[in-house]
Amino acid sequence: MIVNAELFVKDLPGQLVGSIEPISLVDGNIMGVMHDRERIVNHRICVNITFEVEEQRQLEELMRIWKSKDIIISKIGSVYQTYTMDYLLIGDIDAPYIEGLINKASSIAKLDAVDVRYSSKGKSSRRTGMISVKTRSEEDLDRLDEFLDAECRKSDITYVRGV
Amino acid sequence: MRVFICGFGTVGQGFAEVLARRMDFLEERYGCPILVTGAMDSKTYVLDRNGLDPLDLVATKQRTGRVGEDEYSDSTKVLDQAAYDILVEVSPTDIKTGGAGLRNITHALENRKDVITVNKGPLALKFNELITLARRNKCKFRFEGSVGGAMPIINLCRENLRGEKIESIRGIFNGTCNFILSKMDKGQPFDQVLKEAQQMGYAETDPTNDIEGYDSACKVAILANSVFGRNVTFDDVKITGITGITEEAIALAASRNMVIRLIGEVSETKLEVGPRLVPRGHPLSISGTLNTAQIISDLAGPITVSGRGAGRTETASAILSDLISIMDERTE
């Protein structure tokens, strides 16, 4: 899930780092940090952090650590679950083809994040592309799976999705 | 109890050997001997109402290449001559038409005989017709070994997990493909591993049914019908084989700590066989020739089973468990 938190930390050196470190401690992934020195309340400055954790359990542990460090959580918002899936496409593919496919897919399913990697050129003319996707619903993944499967069958591309 | 063994290749011989090994146990459990009153291979047959020695049958087959001296052209006529209560149908499978196996099973059920089979073709093509016929004639019809060989899956879902709502089953149902893909994990190319699999006896001379996913698709269709109560055939399964998997694809998957495995998936709505990306350490990422299945049910959650998906004694063990279940039901 992706979480946005608004924190107030003491205006002292090391406090900003101290608010970010616990995210790594719970195996979270920091996506963005905004340090708003204009917003000062009771000698505390505002830090807005967006991060990703896999489970509610990690989020609860993180909140416990923040509280133990005297960090005030003023808002926990924009919390939503994300679903990730990896797809391999093997065949006569190139970057423009994959880009076109992702553009078409974006109109069918809401994609929060897309990452594409390619294999180096091998012995055969067949190339492999790996598309890693994050969506906000399983239905989006189902729609994407159906779309990619159909497109690959049309173009004689071997389609492999994650379990 | 009289048994007729139809098909005397690897599995038929394995069953005869297992039966001989468990004869005392069965006699003690049921208070009567299990008599093999007939056996048939692709050309010949042998009948004896007083019972044949299972190990003699195996020895004859291995010595002469034939189980009996008499030849036949219509297997159902042989069945008509035989005195038996249970047909063990283990003849070679035909996934296009169901072949002789379908004829034999149908004939036995029509004649109110109980049937045990591991023959996938008839089950993948005519499951509902056969089940309906068995119910109509009050026959027992069991087929545990048709999916996963020695790995318990059908009876596990239908009997041990009775009361559960099974939401999905995903699994590796073809040991040959799993052998090939797990060797490819180590950098060997597809063609080379396929040759190795053929040399080791894991793959047939014509490996099409395995590598194109047809064998797994048969098993997926059987699970859909027997566990989920669906009415599907082999033709309804969306199939992708493993012939398109390249070394580069395997390497790219490995760079993300994943492997590629041929996975069959069944649920109320899904019916698929295809290569899938599986994280290393996941129950479906196993290597080698083993079969494995992950059952997701509403109360028990995920249950994973694995075991040898083929083999002489292993498949015979599934037939033996079906035989014992039928005997138990008969003696209740």
Coordinates of C-alpha atoms in Angstrom, one line a residue:
Chain A
M1 CA 0.0 0.0 0.0
I2 CA 1.1 3.5 -0.6
V3 CA 0.8 5.9 2.3
N4 CA 1.1 9.6 2.7
A5 CA 1.9 10.9 6.2
E6 CA 2.2 14.4 7.6
L7 CA 4.6 14.5 10.6
F8 CA 5.8 17.2 12.9
V9 CA 9.3 16.8 14.1
K10 CA 11.4 18.9 16.5
D11 CA 13.3 21.7 14.8
L12 CA 16.7 20.2 15.7
P13 CA 19.5 18.7 13.6
G14 CA 19.0 15.1 12.7
Q15 CA 15.2 15.1 13.3
L16 CA 14.4 14.8 9.6
V17 CA 16.6 11.8 9.1
G18 CA 15.2 10.4 12.3
S19 CA 11.7 10.5 10.8
I20 CA 12.7 8.8 7.6
E21 CA 14.9 6.0 8.9
P22 CA 12.1 4.0 10.6
I23 CA 10.5 3.5 7.1
S24 CA 13.5 1.5 6.0
L25 CA 13.5 -0.3 9.4
V26 CA 10.1 -1.8 8.6
D27 CA 11.2 -2.6 5.1
G28 CA 9.2 0.2 3.6
N29 CA 10.1 2.0 0.4
I30 CA 10.3 5.8 0.5
M31 CA 8.8 7.4 -2.5
G32 CA 8.9 11.1 -1.7
V33 CA 9.8 13.5 1.1
M34 CA 8.8 17.2 1.5
H35 CA 10.4 19.2 4.3
D36 CA 8.1 22.2 4.9
R37 CA 10.1 24.7 7.0
E38 CA 7.4 27.3 6.5
R39 CA 5.0 25.3 8.6
I40 CA 6.2 25.5 12.2
V41 CA 3.8 24.6 15.1
N42 CA 5.1 24.5 18.7
H43 CA 8.7 24.6 17.5
R44 CA 8.1 21.6 15.3
I45 CA 8.4 21.6 11.5
C46 CA 6.2 19.7 9.1
V47 CA 7.5 16.8 7.1
N48 CA 5.3 15.2 4.4
I49 CA 6.4 11.7 3.5
T50 CA 5.0 9.3 0.9
F51 CA 6.1 5.7 1.2
E52 CA 5.1 2.1 0.3
V53 CA 4.7 -0.8 2.7
E54 CA 3.5 -4.3 1.9
E55 CA 1.2 -4.9 4.9
Q56 CA -0.8 -3.1 7.6
R57 CA 1.5 -4.7 10.2
Q58 CA 4.5 -2.7 8.9
L59 CA 2.5 0.5 9.0
E60 CA 1.5 -0.1 12.6
E61 CA 5.1 -0.9 13.6
L62 CA 6.2 2.3 11.9
M63 CA 3.6 4.4 13.7
R64 CA 4.8 2.9 17.0
I65 CA 8.4 3.8 16.2
W66 CA 7.5 7.4 15.3
K67 CA 5.5 7.8 18.5
S68 CA 8.4 6.4 20.6
K69 CA 10.7 9.0 18.9
D70 CA 8.3 11.8 19.9
I71 CA 7.3 12.4 16.3
I72 CA 3.8 13.7 16.0
I73 CA 1.7 12.1 13.3
S74 CA -0.8 14.8 12.3
K75 CA -2.2 13.0 9.3
I76 CA -2.1 9.6 7.7
G77 CA -3.9 9.9 4.4
S78 CA -4.1 8.9 0.8
V79 CA -3.7 5.3 1.9
Y80 CA -4.4 2.8 -0.7
Q81 CA -3.5 -0.8 -1.5
T82 CA -1.4 -1.5 -4.5
Y83 CA -1.2 -4.7 -6.5
T84 CA 2.0 -5.6 -8.3
M85 CA 2.5 -8.0 -11.2
D86 CA 5.3 -8.9 -13.5
Y87 CA 4.9 -9.9 -17.1
L88 CA 7.4 -11.4 -19.6
L89 CA 6.9 -10.9 -23.3
I90 CA 9.1 -13.1 -25.5
G91 CA 9.3 -12.7 -29.2
D92 CA 9.8 -10.1 -32.0
I93 CA 9.5 -7.1 -29.7
D94 CA 11.2 -3.7 -29.3
A95 CA 10.8 -0.6 -27.1
P96 CA 8.3 1.2 -29.4
Y97 CA 6.1 -1.9 -29.5
I98 CA 6.1 -2.2 -25.7
E99 CA 5.5 1.5 -25.2
G100 CA 2.5 1.3 -27.6
L101 CA 1.2 -1.7 -25.7
I102 CA 1.5 0.1 -22.3
N103 CA -0.2 3.2 -23.8
K104 CA -3.1 1.1 -24.9
A105 CA -3.2 -0.8 -21.6
S106 CA -3.4 2.6 -19.7
S107 CA -6.8 3.2 -21.3
I108 CA -8.0 -0.2 -20.1
A109 CA -6.6 -0.4 -16.6
K110 CA -5.4 2.3 -14.2
L111 CA -1.6 1.8 -13.9
D112 CA 0.1 3.5 -10.9
A113 CA 3.6 2.6 -11.9
V114 CA 5.2 0.8 -14.8
D115 CA 8.8 -0.4 -15.1
V116 CA 10.1 -2.1 -18.3
R117 CA 13.4 -4.0 -18.6
Y118 CA 14.8 -5.8 -21.7
S119 CA 17.1 -8.7 -22.1
S120 CA 20.3 -8.2 -23.9
K121 CA 20.2 -9.5 -27.5
G122 CA 20.6 -13.3 -27.4
K123 CA 21.4 -15.9 -30.0
S124 CA 17.9 -15.9 -31.4
S125 CA 16.0 -13.0 -32.9
R126 CA 13.5 -13.3 -30.0
R127 CA 13.9 -10.7 -27.3
T128 CA 12.4 -10.6 -23.9
G129 CA 10.8 -7.6 -22.2
M130 CA 9.7 -7.6 -18.6
I131 CA 7.0 -5.2 -17.6
S132 CA 6.4 -4.6 -13.9
V133 CA 3.2 -2.9 -13.0
K134 CA 1.5 -1.5 -9.9
T135 CA -2.3 -1.0 -9.9
R136 CA -4.8 -0.1 -7.2
S137 CA -7.1 -3.0 -7.8
E138 CA -7.1 -6.7 -8.7
E139 CA -9.7 -5.9 -11.3
D140 CA -7.2 -3.7 -13.0
L141 CA -4.7 -6.5 -13.0
D142 CA -7.3 -8.9 -14.5
R143 CA -8.1 -6.4 -17.3
L144 CA -4.4 -5.9 -18.0
D145 CA -3.8 -9.7 -18.0
E146 CA -6.6 -10.2 -20.5
F147 CA -5.4 -7.4 -22.7
L148 CA -1.7 -8.5 -22.8
D149 CA -2.7 -12.1 -23.3
A150 CA -4.9 -11.2 -26.3
E151 CA -2.3 -8.9 -27.8
C152 CA 0.5 -11.4 -27.5
R153 CA -1.6 -14.2 -29.0
K154 CA -2.3 -11.9 -32.0
S155 CA 1.4 -11.1 -32.5
D156 CA 2.8 -14.6 -31.8
I157 CA 4.6 -13.4 -28.7
T158 CA 5.0 -15.8 -25.7
Y159 CA 3.3 -14.3 -22.7
V160 CA 4.3 -15.1 -19.2
R161 CA 2.6 -13.5 -16.2
G162 CA 3.4 -13.7 -12.5
V163 CA 1.5 -16.0 -10.2
Chain B
M1 CA -13.2 -59.2 -5.2
R2 CA -12.3 -59.7 -8.8
V3 CA -10.1 -57.2 -10.7
F4 CA -9.5 -56.9 -14.5
I5 CA -6.3 -55.0 -15.5
C6 CA -6.8 -53.3 -18.8
G7 CA -3.5 -52.0 -20.1
F8 CA -0.3 -53.8 -19.2
G9 CA 2.4 -51.3 -19.8
T10 CA 4.5 -49.6 -17.1
V11 CA 1.5 -48.6 -14.9
G12 CA -0.4 -51.9 -15.4
Q13 CA 2.7 -53.9 -14.4
G14 CA 3.4 -51.5 -11.5
F15 CA -0.1 -52.1 -10.2
A16 CA 0.2 -55.9 -10.5
E17 CA 3.5 -55.7 -8.5
V18 CA 1.9 -53.4 -5.9
L19 CA -1.1 -55.6 -5.6
A20 CA 1.2 -58.6 -5.0
R21 CA 3.1 -56.6 -2.3
R22 CA -0.2 -55.7 -0.5
M23 CA -2.1 -58.9 -1.0
D24 CA -1.8 -60.0 2.6
F25 CA -2.8 -56.6 3.9
L26 CA -5.9 -56.6 1.7
E27 CA -6.9 -60.1 2.5
E28 CA -6.6 -59.4 6.2
R29 CA -8.5 -56.1 5.9
Y30 CA -11.4 -57.5 3.9
G31 CA -11.4 -61.1 4.8
C32 CA -11.3 -62.2 1.2
P33 CA -8.6 -62.3 -1.5
I34 CA -8.3 -59.9 -4.4
L35 CA -8.3 -62.0 -7.5
V36 CA -6.9 -60.7 -10.8
T37 CA -9.2 -62.5 -13.1
G38 CA -8.0 -60.9 -16.3
A39 CA -5.4 -58.7 -17.9
M40 CA -5.1 -57.2 -21.4
D41 CA -2.4 -55.3 -23.2
S42 CA -2.7 -53.7 -26.7
K43 CA -2.9 -57.0 -28.5
T44 CA -3.4 -59.9 -26.2
Y45 CA -5.3 -60.9 -23.1
V46 CA -5.5 -63.6 -20.5
L47 CA -8.5 -64.7 -18.4
D48 CA -8.9 -67.0 -15.4
R49 CA -11.9 -67.0 -13.1
N50 CA -9.9 -68.6 -10.3
G51 CA -7.3 -65.8 -10.3
L52 CA -4.0 -65.1 -11.9
D53 CA -0.7 -64.5 -10.1
P54 CA 0.0 -60.8 -10.6
L55 CA 3.8 -61.4 -10.6
D56 CA 3.5 -64.2 -13.2
L57 CA 1.7 -61.8 -15.4
V58 CA 4.5 -59.2 -15.1
A59 CA 7.1 -61.9 -15.7
T60 CA 5.3 -63.2 -18.8
K61 CA 4.9 -59.6 -20.2
Q62 CA 8.6 -58.9 -19.6
R63 CA 9.7 -62.2 -21.1
T64 CA 7.5 -62.3 -24.2
G65 CA 6.3 -58.7 -24.6
R66 CA 2.7 -60.0 -24.3
V67 CA 0.5 -60.5 -21.3
G68 CA -1.4 -63.4 -22.8
E69 CA -1.4 -65.8 -25.7
D70 CA -4.9 -64.9 -27.1
E71 CA -5.2 -62.0 -29.4
Y72 CA -8.2 -59.7 -29.7
S73 CA -9.6 -57.1 -32.0
D74 CA -12.3 -55.7 -29.8
S75 CA -11.4 -55.1 -26.2
T76 CA -15.0 -54.8 -25.1
K77 CA -15.6 -58.4 -26.2
V78 CA -12.8 -59.5 -24.0
L79 CA -14.4 -57.6 -21.1
D80 CA -17.7 -59.4 -21.8
Q81 CA -16.0 -62.8 -21.4
A82 CA -14.3 -61.8 -18.2
A83 CA -15.6 -62.2 -14.7
Y84 CA -14.7 -59.1 -12.8
D85 CA -16.1 -56.5 -10.3
I86 CA -13.6 -53.7 -10.8
L87 CA -11.9 -52.6 -14.0
V88 CA -8.5 -51.0 -13.6
E89 CA -8.2 -49.1 -16.9
V90 CA -4.5 -48.0 -17.4
S91 CA -4.2 -48.3 -21.2
P92 CA -2.2 -45.6 -23.1
T93 CA -4.1 -42.3 -23.2
D94 CA -5.5 -40.7 -26.3
I95 CA -6.3 -37.1 -25.7
K96 CA -7.9 -36.6 -29.1
T97 CA -10.6 -39.2 -29.0
G98 CA -10.3 -40.9 -25.6
G99 CA -9.4 -44.1 -27.6
A100 CA -9.8 -47.6 -26.3
G101 CA -9.7 -46.3 -22.7
L102 CA -12.9 -44.4 -23.2
R103 CA -14.6 -47.5 -24.8
N104 CA -13.4 -49.8 -22.0
I105 CA -14.5 -47.5 -19.2
T106 CA -17.9 -46.8 -20.8
H107 CA -18.4 -50.5 -21.4
A108 CA -17.6 -51.5 -17.8
L109 CA -19.8 -48.8 -16.4
E110 CA -22.7 -49.7 -18.7
N111 CA -22.3 -53.3 -17.3
R112 CA -22.4 -51.9 -13.7
K113 CA -18.8 -52.6 -12.9
D114 CA -16.7 -50.3 -10.7
V115 CA -13.9 -48.5 -12.5
I116 CA -10.5 -47.2 -11.5
T117 CA -8.5 -45.3 -14.1
V118 CA -5.5 -43.1 -14.5
N119 CA -6.3 -42.6 -18.2
K120 CA -6.5 -38.9 -18.7
G121 CA -7.9 -38.8 -22.2
P122 CA -11.4 -40.2 -21.4
L123 CA -11.6 -38.0 -18.3
A124 CA -10.5 -34.8 -20.0
L125 CA -12.9 -35.4 -22.9
K126 CA -16.0 -37.1 -21.5
F127 CA -15.9 -36.6 -17.7
N128 CA -19.5 -35.6 -17.2
E129 CA -20.8 -38.3 -19.4
L130 CA -18.8 -40.9 -17.5
I131 CA -19.8 -39.6 -14.1
T132 CA -23.4 -39.5 -15.1
L133 CA -23.2 -43.1 -16.4
A134 CA -21.5 -44.3 -13.2
R135 CA -24.1 -42.6 -11.0
R136 CA -27.0 -43.9 -13.1
N137 CA -25.7 -47.5 -12.8
K138 CA -24.6 -47.0 -9.1
C139 CA -21.0 -47.8 -10.0
K140 CA -18.0 -46.5 -8.1
F141 CA -15.7 -44.5 -10.4
R142 CA -12.3 -43.3 -9.1
F143 CA -9.4 -41.7 -10.9
E144 CA -6.9 -40.3 -8.3
G145 CA -3.8 -41.2 -10.3
S146 CA -4.9 -39.3 -13.4
V147 CA -3.7 -36.0 -11.9
G148 CA -0.3 -35.8 -10.2
G149 CA 0.4 -39.5 -10.1
A150 CA 1.3 -40.3 -6.5
M151 CA 0.5 -36.8 -5.3
P152 CA -2.9 -36.8 -3.6
I153 CA -5.1 -34.1 -5.0
I154 CA -8.5 -35.2 -6.2
N155 CA -9.5 -37.3 -3.2
L156 CA -7.8 -34.8 -0.9
C157 CA -10.1 -32.1 -2.3
R158 CA -13.2 -34.2 -2.5
E159 CA -12.9 -36.2 0.7
N160 CA -10.4 -34.7 3.2
L161 CA -11.4 -31.1 2.4
R162 CA -15.1 -31.9 2.4
G163 CA -16.9 -28.9 3.8
E164 CA -14.3 -26.4 2.5
K165 CA -15.1 -24.1 -0.4
I166 CA -12.1 -24.6 -2.7
E167 CA -11.4 -21.3 -4.3
S168 CA -8.6 -22.2 -6.6
I169 CA -5.9 -24.8 -7.4
R170 CA -2.7 -23.9 -9.0
G171 CA 0.1 -26.4 -9.7
I172 CA 2.8 -28.0 -11.6
F173 CA 1.2 -31.0 -13.2
N174 CA 3.9 -32.1 -15.7
G175 CA 7.2 -33.3 -14.4
T176 CA 8.8 -33.3 -17.9
C177 CA 8.2 -29.5 -18.3
N178 CA 9.4 -28.8 -14.8
F179 CA 12.6 -30.8 -15.4
I180 CA 13.3 -28.8 -18.6
L181 CA 12.5 -25.4 -17.0
S182 CA 14.6 -26.1 -13.9
K183 CA 17.5 -27.2 -16.0
M184 CA 17.1 -24.0 -18.0
D185 CA 17.4 -22.1 -14.7
K186 CA 21.0 -23.2 -14.7
G187 CA 21.7 -21.8 -18.2
Q188 CA 21.1 -24.9 -20.4
P189 CA 19.2 -24.2 -23.7
F190 CA 15.8 -25.7 -24.3
D191 CA 16.7 -28.1 -27.1
Q192 CA 19.7 -29.5 -25.1
V193 CA 17.6 -30.1 -22.0
L194 CA 14.8 -31.7 -24.0
K195 CA 17.3 -34.2 -25.5
E196 CA 18.6 -34.9 -22.0
A197 CA 15.0 -35.4 -20.7
Q198 CA 14.4 -37.9 -23.6
Q199 CA 17.6 -39.8 -22.8
M200 CA 16.7 -40.0 -19.2
G201 CA 13.2 -41.3 -20.0
Y202 CA 11.4 -38.2 -18.6
A203 CA 10.2 -37.2 -22.1
E204 CA 8.6 -39.2 -24.9
T205 CA 10.2 -39.4 -28.3
D206 CA 7.4 -37.1 -29.4
P207 CA 7.3 -34.7 -26.5
T208 CA 4.4 -32.6 -27.9
N209 CA 1.8 -33.5 -25.3
D210 CA 4.2 -32.4 -22.5
I211 CA 5.9 -29.3 -23.9
E212 CA 2.9 -27.8 -25.6
G213 CA 1.0 -28.1 -22.3
Y214 CA -1.6 -30.6 -23.5
D215 CA -0.9 -33.1 -20.7
S216 CA -1.2 -30.4 -18.0
A217 CA -4.4 -29.2 -19.7
C218 CA -6.0 -32.6 -19.4
K219 CA -5.3 -32.6 -15.7
V220 CA -6.6 -29.1 -15.3
A221 CA -9.9 -30.1 -17.1
I222 CA -10.1 -33.2 -14.8
L223 CA -9.7 -31.0 -11.7
A224 CA -12.2 -28.5 -12.9
N225 CA -14.8 -31.2 -13.4
S226 CA -14.1 -33.3 -10.3
V227 CA -13.3 -30.7 -7.7
F228 CA -15.2 -27.6 -9.0
G229 CA -18.1 -29.4 -10.5
R230 CA -17.7 -27.6 -13.8
N231 CA -18.6 -29.1 -17.1
V232 CA -15.6 -28.6 -19.3
T233 CA -13.4 -30.5 -21.6
F234 CA -9.7 -30.3 -22.7
D235 CA -10.8 -28.0 -25.5
D236 CA -12.0 -25.3 -23.0
V237 CA -8.5 -24.9 -21.5
K238 CA -6.5 -21.9 -22.5
I239 CA -3.1 -23.4 -23.2
T240 CA 0.4 -22.0 -23.7
G241 CA 3.3 -24.4 -23.8
I242 CA 7.0 -23.9 -22.9
T243 CA 8.5 -24.0 -26.4
G244 CA 8.7 -20.2 -26.6
I245 CA 10.7 -19.8 -23.4
T246 CA 14.2 -18.6 -24.2
E247 CA 17.4 -18.5 -22.1
E248 CA 17.2 -14.7 -22.1
A249 CA 13.7 -14.9 -20.6
I250 CA 15.0 -17.2 -17.9
A251 CA 17.9 -14.9 -17.2
L252 CA 15.6 -11.8 -17.0
A253 CA 13.3 -13.6 -14.6
A254 CA 16.4 -14.7 -12.5
S255 CA 17.5 -11.1 -12.3
R256 CA 14.3 -10.4 -10.4
N257 CA 14.8 -13.5 -8.2
M258 CA 12.1 -15.4 -10.1
V259 CA 11.9 -18.6 -12.1
I260 CA 9.5 -19.7 -14.9
R261 CA 7.3 -22.7 -14.3
L262 CA 4.5 -24.3 -16.3
I263 CA 1.5 -23.7 -14.1
G264 CA -2.1 -25.1 -14.4
E265 CA -4.7 -22.9 -12.8
V266 CA -8.3 -23.9 -12.0
S267 CA -11.1 -22.0 -10.3
E268 CA -14.8 -21.3 -10.8
T269 CA -13.8 -18.9 -13.7
K270 CA -10.2 -19.9 -14.6
L271 CA -9.0 -22.8 -16.7
E272 CA -5.5 -22.2 -17.9
V273 CA -2.1 -23.7 -18.5
G274 CA 0.8 -21.5 -19.2
P275 CA 4.3 -20.5 -18.2
R276 CA 4.3 -18.3 -15.1
L277 CA 6.8 -16.1 -13.3
V278 CA 7.2 -17.6 -9.8
P279 CA 9.3 -16.0 -7.0
R280 CA 12.1 -18.2 -5.8
G281 CA 11.0 -19.8 -2.5
H282 CA 7.3 -19.9 -3.5
P283 CA 5.8 -23.4 -3.2
L284 CA 5.3 -23.5 -6.9
S285 CA 9.0 -22.8 -7.7
I286 CA 10.2 -26.3 -7.0
S287 CA 12.8 -27.9 -9.3
G288 CA 13.1 -31.3 -10.9
T289 CA 10.4 -33.8 -11.9
L290 CA 8.1 -33.4 -8.9
N291 CA 4.5 -32.3 -9.2
T292 CA 3.0 -29.8 -6.8
A293 CA -0.3 -28.1 -6.2
Q294 CA -1.5 -25.3 -4.1
I295 CA -5.1 -25.5 -3.0
I296 CA -6.7 -22.3 -1.7
S297 CA -9.8 -23.0 0.4
D298 CA -11.9 -20.6 2.4
L299 CA -11.5 -22.1 5.9
A300 CA -8.2 -23.9 5.7
G301 CA -6.4 -21.3 3.6
P302 CA -3.5 -22.4 1.4
I303 CA -2.6 -26.1 1.4
T304 CA 0.4 -27.3 -0.6
V305 CA 1.0 -30.9 -1.7
S306 CA 3.8 -32.3 -3.8
G307 CA 4.9 -35.7 -4.9
R308 CA 6.1 -37.8 -7.8
G309 CA 3.8 -37.1 -10.8
A310 CA 4.6 -40.3 -12.7
G311 CA 6.4 -43.6 -12.4
R312 CA 5.5 -47.3 -12.2
T313 CA 5.1 -47.8 -8.5
E314 CA 4.1 -44.2 -7.7
T315 CA 1.1 -44.2 -10.0
A316 CA 0.2 -47.7 -8.9
S317 CA 0.0 -46.4 -5.3
A318 CA -2.8 -44.0 -6.3
I319 CA -4.6 -46.9 -7.9
L320 CA -4.2 -49.0 -4.8
S321 CA -5.7 -46.1 -2.7
D322 CA -8.7 -46.0 -5.0
L323 CA -9.1 -49.8 -4.8
I324 CA -9.1 -49.6 -1.0
S325 CA -11.6 -46.8 -1.0
I326 CA -13.9 -48.8 -3.2
M327 CA -13.5 -51.9 -1.1
D328 CA -14.2 -49.8 2.0
E329 CA -17.4 -48.5 0.5
R330 CA -18.4 -51.9 -0.6
T331 CA -17.9 -53.4 2.9
E332 CA -19.7 -50.5 4.7

